[in-house]
CSV table of C-alpha atoms and ligand atoms in Angstrom, one decimal:
chain,number,residue,atom,x,y,z
A,1,MET,CA,15.3,18.6,104.7
A,2,ASN,CA,16.8,18.7,101.3
A,3,ILE,CA,14.2,17.7,98.8
A,4,ALA,CA,14.8,17.5,95.1
A,5,LEU,CA,11.8,18.8,93.1
A,6,LEU,CA,11.2,17.3,89.7
A,7,ALA,CA,8.1,18.9,88.4
A,8,GLY,CA,8.3,17.3,84.9
A,9,ASP,CA,5.8,17.7,82.1
A,10,GLY,CA,2.1,18.6,81.5
A,11,ILE,CA,0.3,19.2,84.8
A,12,GLY,CA,3.5,18.2,86.8
A,13,PRO,CA,4.5,21.8,87.6
A,14,GLU,CA,1.0,22.7,88.7
A,15,VAL,CA,0.4,19.8,91.0
A,16,THR,CA,3.9,19.8,92.6
A,17,ALA,CA,3.5,23.6,93.2
A,18,GLU,CA,0.5,22.7,95.5
A,19,ALA,CA,2.4,20.0,97.3
A,20,VAL,CA,5.2,22.4,97.9
A,21,LYS,CA,2.8,24.9,99.4
A,22,VAL,CA,1.3,22.3,101.6
A,23,SER,CA,4.7,21.0,102.7
A,24,ASN,CA,5.9,24.5,103.5
A,25,ALA,CA,2.8,25.1,105.6
A,26,ILE,CA,3.6,21.9,107.6
A,27,ALA,CA,7.2,22.9,108.0
A,28,GLU,CA,6.0,26.2,109.4
A,29,VAL,CA,3.6,24.7,111.8
A,30,TYR,CA,6.1,22.1,113.1
A,31,GLY,CA,9.3,24.1,112.8
A,32,HIS,CA,11.1,22.2,110.0
A,33,GLN,CA,13.3,23.7,107.4
A,34,ILE,CA,12.8,22.6,103.8
A,35,GLU,CA,15.2,23.4,101.0
A,36,TRP,CA,13.6,22.6,97.7
A,37,ARG,CA,16.1,21.8,94.9
A,38,PRO,CA,14.4,22.0,91.5
A,39,ALA,CA,15.8,20.0,88.6
A,40,LEU,CA,14.8,19.2,85.0
A,41,THR,CA,13.3,15.9,83.9
A,42,GLY,CA,11.2,14.5,81.1
A,43,ALA,CA,10.2,16.3,77.9
A,44,ALA,CA,11.2,19.6,79.6
A,45,ALA,CA,14.7,18.3,80.0
A,46,ILE,CA,14.8,16.9,76.5
A,47,ASP,CA,13.9,20.3,75.1
A,48,ALA,CA,16.4,22.1,77.3
A,49,VAL,CA,19.4,19.8,77.2
A,50,GLY,CA,18.5,16.8,75.0
A,51,ASP,CA,18.4,14.3,77.8
A,52,PRO,CA,15.3,13.3,79.9
A,53,TYR,CA,17.4,12.6,83.0
A,54,PRO,CA,20.5,14.8,82.8
A,55,PRO,CA,23.6,14.2,85.0
A,56,GLU,CA,22.9,17.4,86.9
A,57,THR,CA,19.5,16.1,87.8
A,58,HIS,CA,20.9,12.8,89.0
A,59,GLU,CA,23.4,14.7,91.1
A,60,ILE,CA,20.7,16.7,92.8
A,61,CYS,CA,18.5,13.6,93.4
A,62,ALA,CA,21.3,11.4,94.7
A,63,SER,CA,22.5,14.1,97.2
A,64,SER,CA,19.0,15.0,98.5
A,65,ASP,CA,17.1,13.4,101.4
A,66,ALA,CA,14.1,12.7,99.2
A,67,VAL,CA,12.6,13.4,95.7
A,68,LEU,CA,9.2,14.8,95.0
A,69,PHE,CA,8.2,14.1,91.4
A,70,GLY,CA,5.3,15.4,89.3
A,71,ALA,CA,4.7,13.6,86.0
A,72,ILE,CA,6.4,13.0,82.7
A,73,GLY,CA,5.4,12.3,79.1
A,74,LEU,CA,3.9,14.3,76.2
A,75,PRO,CA,1.8,13.2,73.2
A,76,ARG,CA,4.3,14.5,70.7
A,77,PHE,CA,6.6,11.6,71.8
A,78,ASP,CA,3.9,9.0,72.2
A,79,ASN,CA,2.7,9.5,68.7
A,80,ASP,CA,6.1,9.2,67.2
A,81,PRO,CA,7.2,5.5,67.5
A,82,SER,CA,10.6,6.5,65.9
A,83,ALA,CA,11.5,9.1,68.5
A,84,LYS,CA,15.0,8.4,69.6
A,85,VAL,CA,14.8,10.0,73.0
A,86,ARG,CA,11.6,9.6,75.1
A,87,PRO,CA,10.6,11.3,78.4
A,88,GLU,CA,9.8,7.9,79.9
A,89,GLN,CA,13.4,6.7,79.4
A,90,GLY,CA,14.3,9.4,81.9
A,91,LEU,CA,12.0,8.0,84.5
A,92,LEU,CA,13.3,4.4,83.9
A,93,ARG,CA,16.9,5.6,84.1
A,94,MET,CA,16.2,7.5,87.2
A,95,ARG,CA,14.6,4.5,88.9
A,96,LYS,CA,17.6,2.4,88.0
A,97,MET,CA,20.3,4.9,88.9
A,98,LEU,CA,18.7,5.8,92.2
A,99,GLY,CA,18.2,2.1,93.0
A,100,LEU,CA,14.4,2.6,93.5
A,101,TYR,CA,13.5,-1.1,93.3
A,102,ALA,CA,10.2,-1.1,95.3
A,103,ASN,CA,7.2,1.0,94.3
A,104,VAL,CA,4.6,1.3,97.0
A,105,ARG,CA,1.2,2.1,95.7
A,106,PRO,CA,-1.7,2.2,98.1
A,107,THR,CA,-5.4,2.0,97.2
A,108,PHE,CA,-7.9,3.2,99.7
A,109,VAL,CA,-11.3,4.8,99.6
A,110,PHE,CA,-12.5,8.1,101.0
A,111,GLU,CA,-15.9,7.8,102.6
A,112,SER,CA,-17.1,11.1,101.0
A,113,LEU,CA,-16.2,9.9,97.5
A,114,ILE,CA,-17.4,6.3,97.5
A,115,ASP,CA,-20.2,7.1,95.2
A,116,ASN,CA,-17.7,8.5,92.7
A,117,SER,CA,-16.3,5.1,92.1
A,118,PRO,CA,-17.7,3.1,89.1
A,119,LEU,CA,-17.9,0.1,91.4
A,120,LYS,CA,-20.7,-0.5,93.8
A,121,ARG,CA,-20.4,0.9,97.4
A,122,GLU,CA,-20.8,-2.5,99.1
A,123,ARG,CA,-17.9,-3.9,97.2
A,124,ILE,CA,-15.4,-1.2,97.9
A,125,GLU,CA,-16.3,0.3,101.2
A,126,GLY,CA,-13.4,-0.3,103.6
A,127,THR,CA,-10.9,-1.1,100.8
A,128,ASP,CA,-7.3,-0.6,102.1
A,129,LEU,CA,-4.7,-2.4,100.1
A,130,VAL,CA,-1.1,-1.7,99.0
A,131,PHE,CA,0.8,-2.9,96.0
A,132,VAL,CA,4.6,-3.3,96.3
A,133,ARG,CA,5.6,-3.4,92.7
A,134,GLU,CA,9.2,-4.4,91.6
A,135,LEU,CA,10.5,-1.4,89.7
A,136,THR,CA,14.0,-1.9,88.4
A,137,GLY,CA,13.9,-5.4,86.8
A,138,GLY,CA,11.9,-7.7,84.6
A,139,ILE,CA,10.8,-7.0,81.1
A,140,TYR,CA,11.2,-3.3,81.5
A,141,PHE,CA,15.0,-3.7,81.7
A,142,GLY,CA,15.7,-7.0,79.9
A,143,GLU,CA,17.4,-7.5,76.6
A,144,ARG,CA,15.2,-6.3,73.7
A,145,GLY,CA,15.6,-5.7,70.0
A,146,ARG,CA,14.6,-6.6,66.5
A,147,LYS,CA,15.8,-9.3,64.2
A,148,ASP,CA,14.8,-11.0,60.8
A,149,ASN,CA,15.3,-7.8,58.9
A,150,ASN,CA,13.2,-5.9,61.4
A,151,ASN,CA,10.3,-8.4,61.1
A,152,THR,CA,10.6,-9.9,64.6
A,153,ALA,CA,10.8,-8.0,67.9
A,154,PHE,CA,11.6,-9.3,71.4
A,155,ASP,CA,11.7,-8.2,75.0
A,156,THR,CA,13.0,-10.4,77.7
A,157,CYS,CA,12.0,-10.8,81.3
A,158,THR,CA,14.7,-11.8,83.7
A,159,TYR,CA,14.8,-11.9,87.6
A,160,THR,CA,17.5,-12.9,90.0
A,161,ARG,CA,16.7,-14.5,93.4
A,162,ASP,CA,18.3,-11.5,95.1
A,163,GLU,CA,16.0,-9.0,93.3
A,164,ILE,CA,13.0,-11.0,94.4
A,165,ILE,CA,14.2,-11.4,98.0
A,166,ARG,CA,14.8,-7.6,98.5
A,167,LEU,CA,11.4,-6.8,97.0
A,168,ALA,CA,9.5,-9.5,98.9
A,169,ARG,CA,11.2,-8.4,102.2
A,170,LYS,CA,9.6,-4.9,101.7
A,171,GLY,CA,6.3,-6.6,101.2
A,172,PHE,CA,6.6,-8.9,104.3
A,173,GLU,CA,7.7,-5.9,106.5
A,174,LEU,CA,4.8,-3.8,105.3
A,175,ALA,CA,2.4,-6.7,105.9
A,176,MET,CA,3.7,-7.0,109.5
A,177,SER,CA,2.8,-3.3,110.1
A,178,ARG,CA,-0.7,-3.8,108.7
A,179,ARG,CA,-3.2,-6.8,108.6
A,180,LYS,CA,-0.4,-9.4,108.1
A,181,GLN,CA,-1.7,-10.7,104.8
A,182,LEU,CA,0.6,-10.9,101.8
A,183,CYS,CA,-0.3,-12.0,98.3
A,184,LEU,CA,2.2,-12.8,95.6
A,185,VAL,CA,0.8,-12.1,92.2
A,186,ASP,CA,2.5,-14.1,89.4
A,187,LYS,CA,1.9,-16.3,86.4
A,188,ALA,CA,3.6,-19.4,87.7
A,189,ASN,CA,1.5,-21.7,85.6
A,190,VAL,CA,3.3,-20.4,82.5
A,191,LEU,CA,6.4,-18.3,83.3
A,192,GLU,CA,9.8,-19.5,84.6
A,193,THR,CA,10.5,-16.1,86.2
A,194,SER,CA,7.2,-16.5,88.1
A,195,ARG,CA,8.2,-19.9,89.3
A,196,LEU,CA,11.4,-18.4,90.7
A,197,TRP,CA,9.3,-15.7,92.5
A,198,ARG,CA,7.0,-18.3,94.0
A,199,GLU,CA,9.8,-20.6,95.2
A,200,THR,CA,11.7,-17.6,96.6
A,201,VAL,CA,8.7,-16.2,98.5
A,202,GLN,CA,7.8,-19.6,99.8
A,203,SER,CA,11.3,-20.0,101.2
A,204,MET,CA,10.9,-16.7,103.1
A,205,GLU,CA,7.6,-17.6,104.8
A,206,LYS,CA,9.3,-19.1,107.8
A,207,GLU,CA,11.0,-15.8,108.6
A,208,TYR,CA,7.6,-14.2,109.0
A,209,PRO,CA,5.5,-16.8,110.8
A,210,GLU,CA,2.7,-14.2,111.6
A,211,VAL,CA,2.2,-13.3,107.9
A,212,THR,CA,-0.4,-15.3,106.0
A,213,VAL,CA,0.9,-15.7,102.4
A,214,SER,CA,-1.3,-16.5,99.4
A,215,TYR,CA,-0.2,-17.1,95.8
A,216,GLU,CA,-2.5,-16.0,93.0
A,217,LEU,CA,-2.3,-15.8,89.3
A,218,VAL,CA,-2.3,-12.4,87.7
A,219,ASP,CA,-5.3,-12.9,85.5
A,220,ALA,CA,-7.4,-14.0,88.5
A,221,VAL,CA,-6.2,-11.1,90.6
A,222,ALA,CA,-7.2,-8.7,87.8
A,223,MET,CA,-10.7,-10.0,88.2
A,224,ARG,CA,-10.8,-10.3,92.1
A,225,LEU,CA,-9.3,-6.9,92.5
A,226,ILE,CA,-12.5,-5.2,91.3
A,227,GLN,CA,-14.9,-7.9,92.5
A,228,TRP,CA,-13.7,-7.9,96.1
A,229,PRO,CA,-10.8,-5.5,96.7
A,230,LYS,CA,-11.4,-5.8,100.5
A,231,GLY,CA,-9.9,-9.3,100.3
A,232,TYR,CA,-6.4,-7.9,99.9
A,233,ASP,CA,-3.9,-6.3,102.2
A,234,VAL,CA,-0.4,-6.2,100.7
A,235,LEU,CA,0.3,-7.5,97.2
A,236,ILE,CA,3.7,-8.0,95.8
A,237,THR,CA,4.5,-8.5,92.1
A,238,GLU,CA,6.9,-8.0,89.3
A,239,ASN,CA,7.3,-4.8,87.3
A,240,LEU,CA,4.9,-5.2,84.4
A,241,PHE,CA,2.1,-6.9,86.3
A,242,GLY,CA,2.4,-4.2,88.9
A,243,ASP,CA,2.2,-1.5,86.3
A,244,ILE,CA,-1.1,-2.8,85.0
A,245,LEU,CA,-2.7,-3.8,88.2
A,246,THR,CA,-2.0,-0.5,90.0
A,247,ASP,CA,-3.8,1.5,87.3
A,248,GLU,CA,-6.7,-0.9,87.6
A,249,ALA,CA,-6.7,-0.6,91.4
A,250,SER,CA,-6.7,3.2,91.2
A,251,VAL,CA,-10.2,3.1,89.7
A,252,ILE,CA,-11.5,1.8,93.0
A,253,SER,CA,-10.9,5.1,94.7
A,254,GLY,CA,-13.0,7.0,92.2
A,255,SER,CA,-10.3,9.2,90.6
A,256,MET,CA,-6.8,8.6,89.4
A,257,GLY,CA,-6.1,12.1,90.8
A,258,LEU,CA,-6.1,10.8,94.3
A,259,MET,CA,-3.5,8.1,94.7
A,260,PRO,CA,0.0,8.7,95.9
A,261,SER,CA,3.1,6.5,95.6
A,262,ALA,CA,6.6,6.0,97.0
A,263,SER,CA,9.5,4.4,95.2
A,264,ILE,CA,12.1,3.1,97.7
A,265,GLY,CA,15.5,1.5,97.6
A,266,SER,CA,18.5,1.5,99.8
A,267,LYS,CA,19.1,5.3,99.9
A,268,VAL,CA,17.0,8.2,98.7
A,269,ALA,CA,13.3,7.6,98.1
A,270,LEU,CA,11.0,9.2,95.5
A,271,TYR,CA,7.4,10.2,95.9
A,272,GLU,CA,5.0,10.8,93.0
A,273,PRO,CA,1.3,10.8,92.1
A,274,ILE,CA,0.4,7.6,90.2
A,275,HIS,CA,-1.4,9.6,87.5
A,276,GLY,CA,0.4,10.8,84.3
A,277,SER,CA,1.1,14.2,82.8
A,278,PHE,CA,-2.5,14.9,81.6
A,279,PRO,CA,-1.3,17.1,78.8
A,280,GLN,CA,-4.8,18.3,77.8
A,281,ALA,CA,-5.1,20.1,81.1
A,282,THR,CA,-1.7,21.8,81.1
A,283,GLY,CA,-1.7,25.4,82.3
A,284,LYS,CA,-5.5,25.4,82.9
A,285,ASN,CA,-5.3,25.2,86.7
A,286,ILE,CA,-7.9,22.3,86.7
A,287,ALA,CA,-5.8,19.2,87.6
A,288,ASN,CA,-6.4,17.5,90.9
A,289,PRO,CA,-3.4,18.1,93.2
A,290,LEU,CA,-4.4,15.6,95.9
A,291,ALA,CA,-2.4,12.7,94.7
A,292,THR,CA,0.8,14.8,94.8
A,293,ILE,CA,-0.2,16.4,98.2
A,294,LEU,CA,-0.7,12.9,99.6
A,295,SER,CA,2.6,11.8,98.1
A,296,ALA,CA,4.2,14.6,100.1
A,297,ALA,CA,2.5,13.1,103.2
A,298,MET,CA,4.1,9.8,102.4
A,299,LEU,CA,7.5,11.6,102.0
A,300,PHE,CA,7.2,13.1,105.5
A,301,GLU,CA,6.3,9.7,107.0
A,302,MET,CA,8.6,7.4,105.1
A,303,SER,CA,11.7,9.5,104.5
A,304,PHE,CA,11.7,11.5,107.8
A,305,ASP,CA,9.6,9.3,110.1
A,306,LEU,CA,7.3,12.3,110.7
A,307,LYS,CA,4.0,10.5,111.2
A,308,GLU,CA,2.2,13.3,112.9
A,309,GLU,CA,3.0,15.7,110.0
A,310,ALA,CA,1.8,13.1,107.5
A,311,GLU,CA,-1.4,12.5,109.4
A,312,HIS,CA,-1.9,16.3,109.6
A,313,ILE,CA,-1.8,16.6,105.8
A,314,ARG,CA,-4.2,13.6,105.4
A,315,LYS,CA,-6.6,15.2,107.7
A,316,ALA,CA,-6.6,18.5,105.8
A,317,VAL,CA,-7.1,16.6,102.6
A,318,ASN,CA,-10.0,14.7,104.1
A,319,GLN,CA,-11.5,18.0,105.2
A,320,SER,CA,-11.3,19.5,101.7
A,321,LEU,CA,-13.1,16.4,100.4
A,322,ALA,CA,-15.7,16.5,103.1
A,323,ASP,CA,-16.3,20.2,102.3
A,324,MET,CA,-16.3,19.4,98.6
A,325,VAL,CA,-13.6,21.9,97.9
A,326,VAL,CA,-12.4,19.8,95.0
A,327,THR,CA,-11.3,20.0,91.3
A,328,GLU,CA,-13.7,19.2,88.4
A,329,ASP,CA,-12.8,15.4,88.3
A,330,LEU,CA,-14.5,15.1,91.7
A,331,ALA,CA,-17.0,17.9,91.7
A,332,GLY,CA,-19.9,16.1,90.0
A,333,LYS,CA,-22.7,18.6,89.7
A,334,GLY,CA,-21.2,20.8,92.5
A,335,LYS,CA,-18.8,23.7,92.1
A,336,ALA,CA,-15.4,22.8,90.7
A,337,TYR,CA,-12.4,24.6,92.3
A,338,SER,CA,-9.1,25.3,90.7
A,339,THR,CA,-5.9,23.4,91.4
A,340,SER,CA,-4.5,26.3,93.4
A,341,ALA,CA,-7.7,27.0,95.2
A,342,VAL,CA,-7.7,23.4,96.5
A,343,GLY,CA,-4.1,23.8,97.6
A,344,ASP,CA,-4.9,27.1,99.3
A,345,TYR,CA,-7.8,25.5,101.2
A,346,ILE,CA,-5.7,22.6,102.4
A,347,VAL,CA,-3.0,25.1,103.5
A,348,ALA,CA,-5.6,27.0,105.5
A,349,GLN,CA,-6.9,23.8,107.1
A,350,ILE,CA,-3.3,23.0,108.2
A,351,LYS,CA,-2.7,26.4,109.6
A,352,ASN,CA,-5.9,26.2,111.6
B,401,IPM,C1,4.1,4.1,85.9
B,401,IPM,C2,4.2,4.6,84.5
B,401,IPM,C3,5.5,4.2,83.9
B,401,IPM,C4,5.7,2.7,84.0
B,401,IPM,C5,5.8,4.7,82.5
B,401,IPM,C6,5.5,6.2,82.3
B,401,IPM,C7,7.1,4.4,81.9
B,401,IPM,O1,3.2,3.9,83.7
B,401,IPM,O2,4.9,4.7,86.7
B,401,IPM,O3,3.3,3.3,86.2
B,401,IPM,O4,5.3,2.0,83.1
B,401,IPM,O5,6.4,2.3,85.0
B,402,MG,MG1,1.9,2.8,84.9
C-alpha cells in the first residue's frame, strides 16, 4: 500500500504520527506492507517552498493509493487578511486537483463518552449519521472579487446538474448500505442552486426505490440536528452548508478530537480528522489522536476494502476509551494521557 502522508501544520505531525504507528501495527498483524510517502503541505510548505500545495506533493498524492492528512492552518495567516498565500488554499487546490468531490463525515457517539457531550444523554444516545458534503464546487470555487473601488465584494455559488448527480449518487449508495434514509439539505425557498439540487435529487429517487428521501431547509436542519440527531441517517448537501453543519454535528460526540472523515472522488481518496491544526497545542504532546487514528480505519476500509482491519482499529480505540486512556480533552477529572501514550496503548491493544 502506497500512502501519501501529509502531516501539515500545528498538531498535524503529532496526530498523524500516532495514526502511522497504529496502521503499522495493523499491517504487522495482518501481513500488509505499507510504504509511507511524506510530502509537504500547508504553512509548512509555504515556509519551505512558497506554495501550500507544491507540484511535488501533488505528484506524490496522485500516484499513491490513498492520502492520510493531518491539519493545516496557522494563526499568523488567519490574522493577516492581506496575506497573499494561505495554507487553506493548498487544501482547496488539493481537493480540486485530486477530484475529491465528496466529503464523508460521520457523527456517532461512544457510549463511554456520552456524558461528555454538551447535549442531554436521551437526545443523543444511539446517534449514527453521516454527512456527504460536496467538496469541489459551490461558493468555495465560484467567481469572486471586488468592485466599486474596492467597496463591494462578491462570491458566487454555481452548481451543475452533473456535479449534483455524482455527489447525490454517493449519498444514495451510502444510504443503501445503512438505514436507507437520505436527507437533502438545501435552501430551496431562496436559492436557485438549491432548487437545481432539489429537482436533480427528486429525479434520481426512482433509481433507488428503497431509499426514503426527505428535503429539508438548512436553517431547520441546523436546529433539528442538535434537538434530535437520531432522526438522521445520511445527509447530502452543498459545500458551504456542509462545512458549517459538520462542525455543528461534531459537538454531539463530545469532542472535535474524535471524528474522522474521508474525501472521495474517482481515483485516490484522502482521509483526515475533521478538527483543525490546534496551534496552541503544537509540540505539547496533548492533542487527541483518535480522529486521525479513526481516519486511518476509514482508509483501510474504503480504499483497500479491509473491513476487518478497520474494525480492529475501532475496537482498540473503543477499548482505550472504556479504560479512560485518553487525552486531556476527554479526561475530565481523571488522569490525562499524552498523545503518544494514547497511540501506544492502542497499538498494544491491537497486538494483543
Ligand atoms: C474543513 C475546513 C476547510 C473548509 C477550511 C480549512 C478551508 O473548515 O475541511 O471543513 O472550509 O472546507
Ligand atoms: Mg470546516
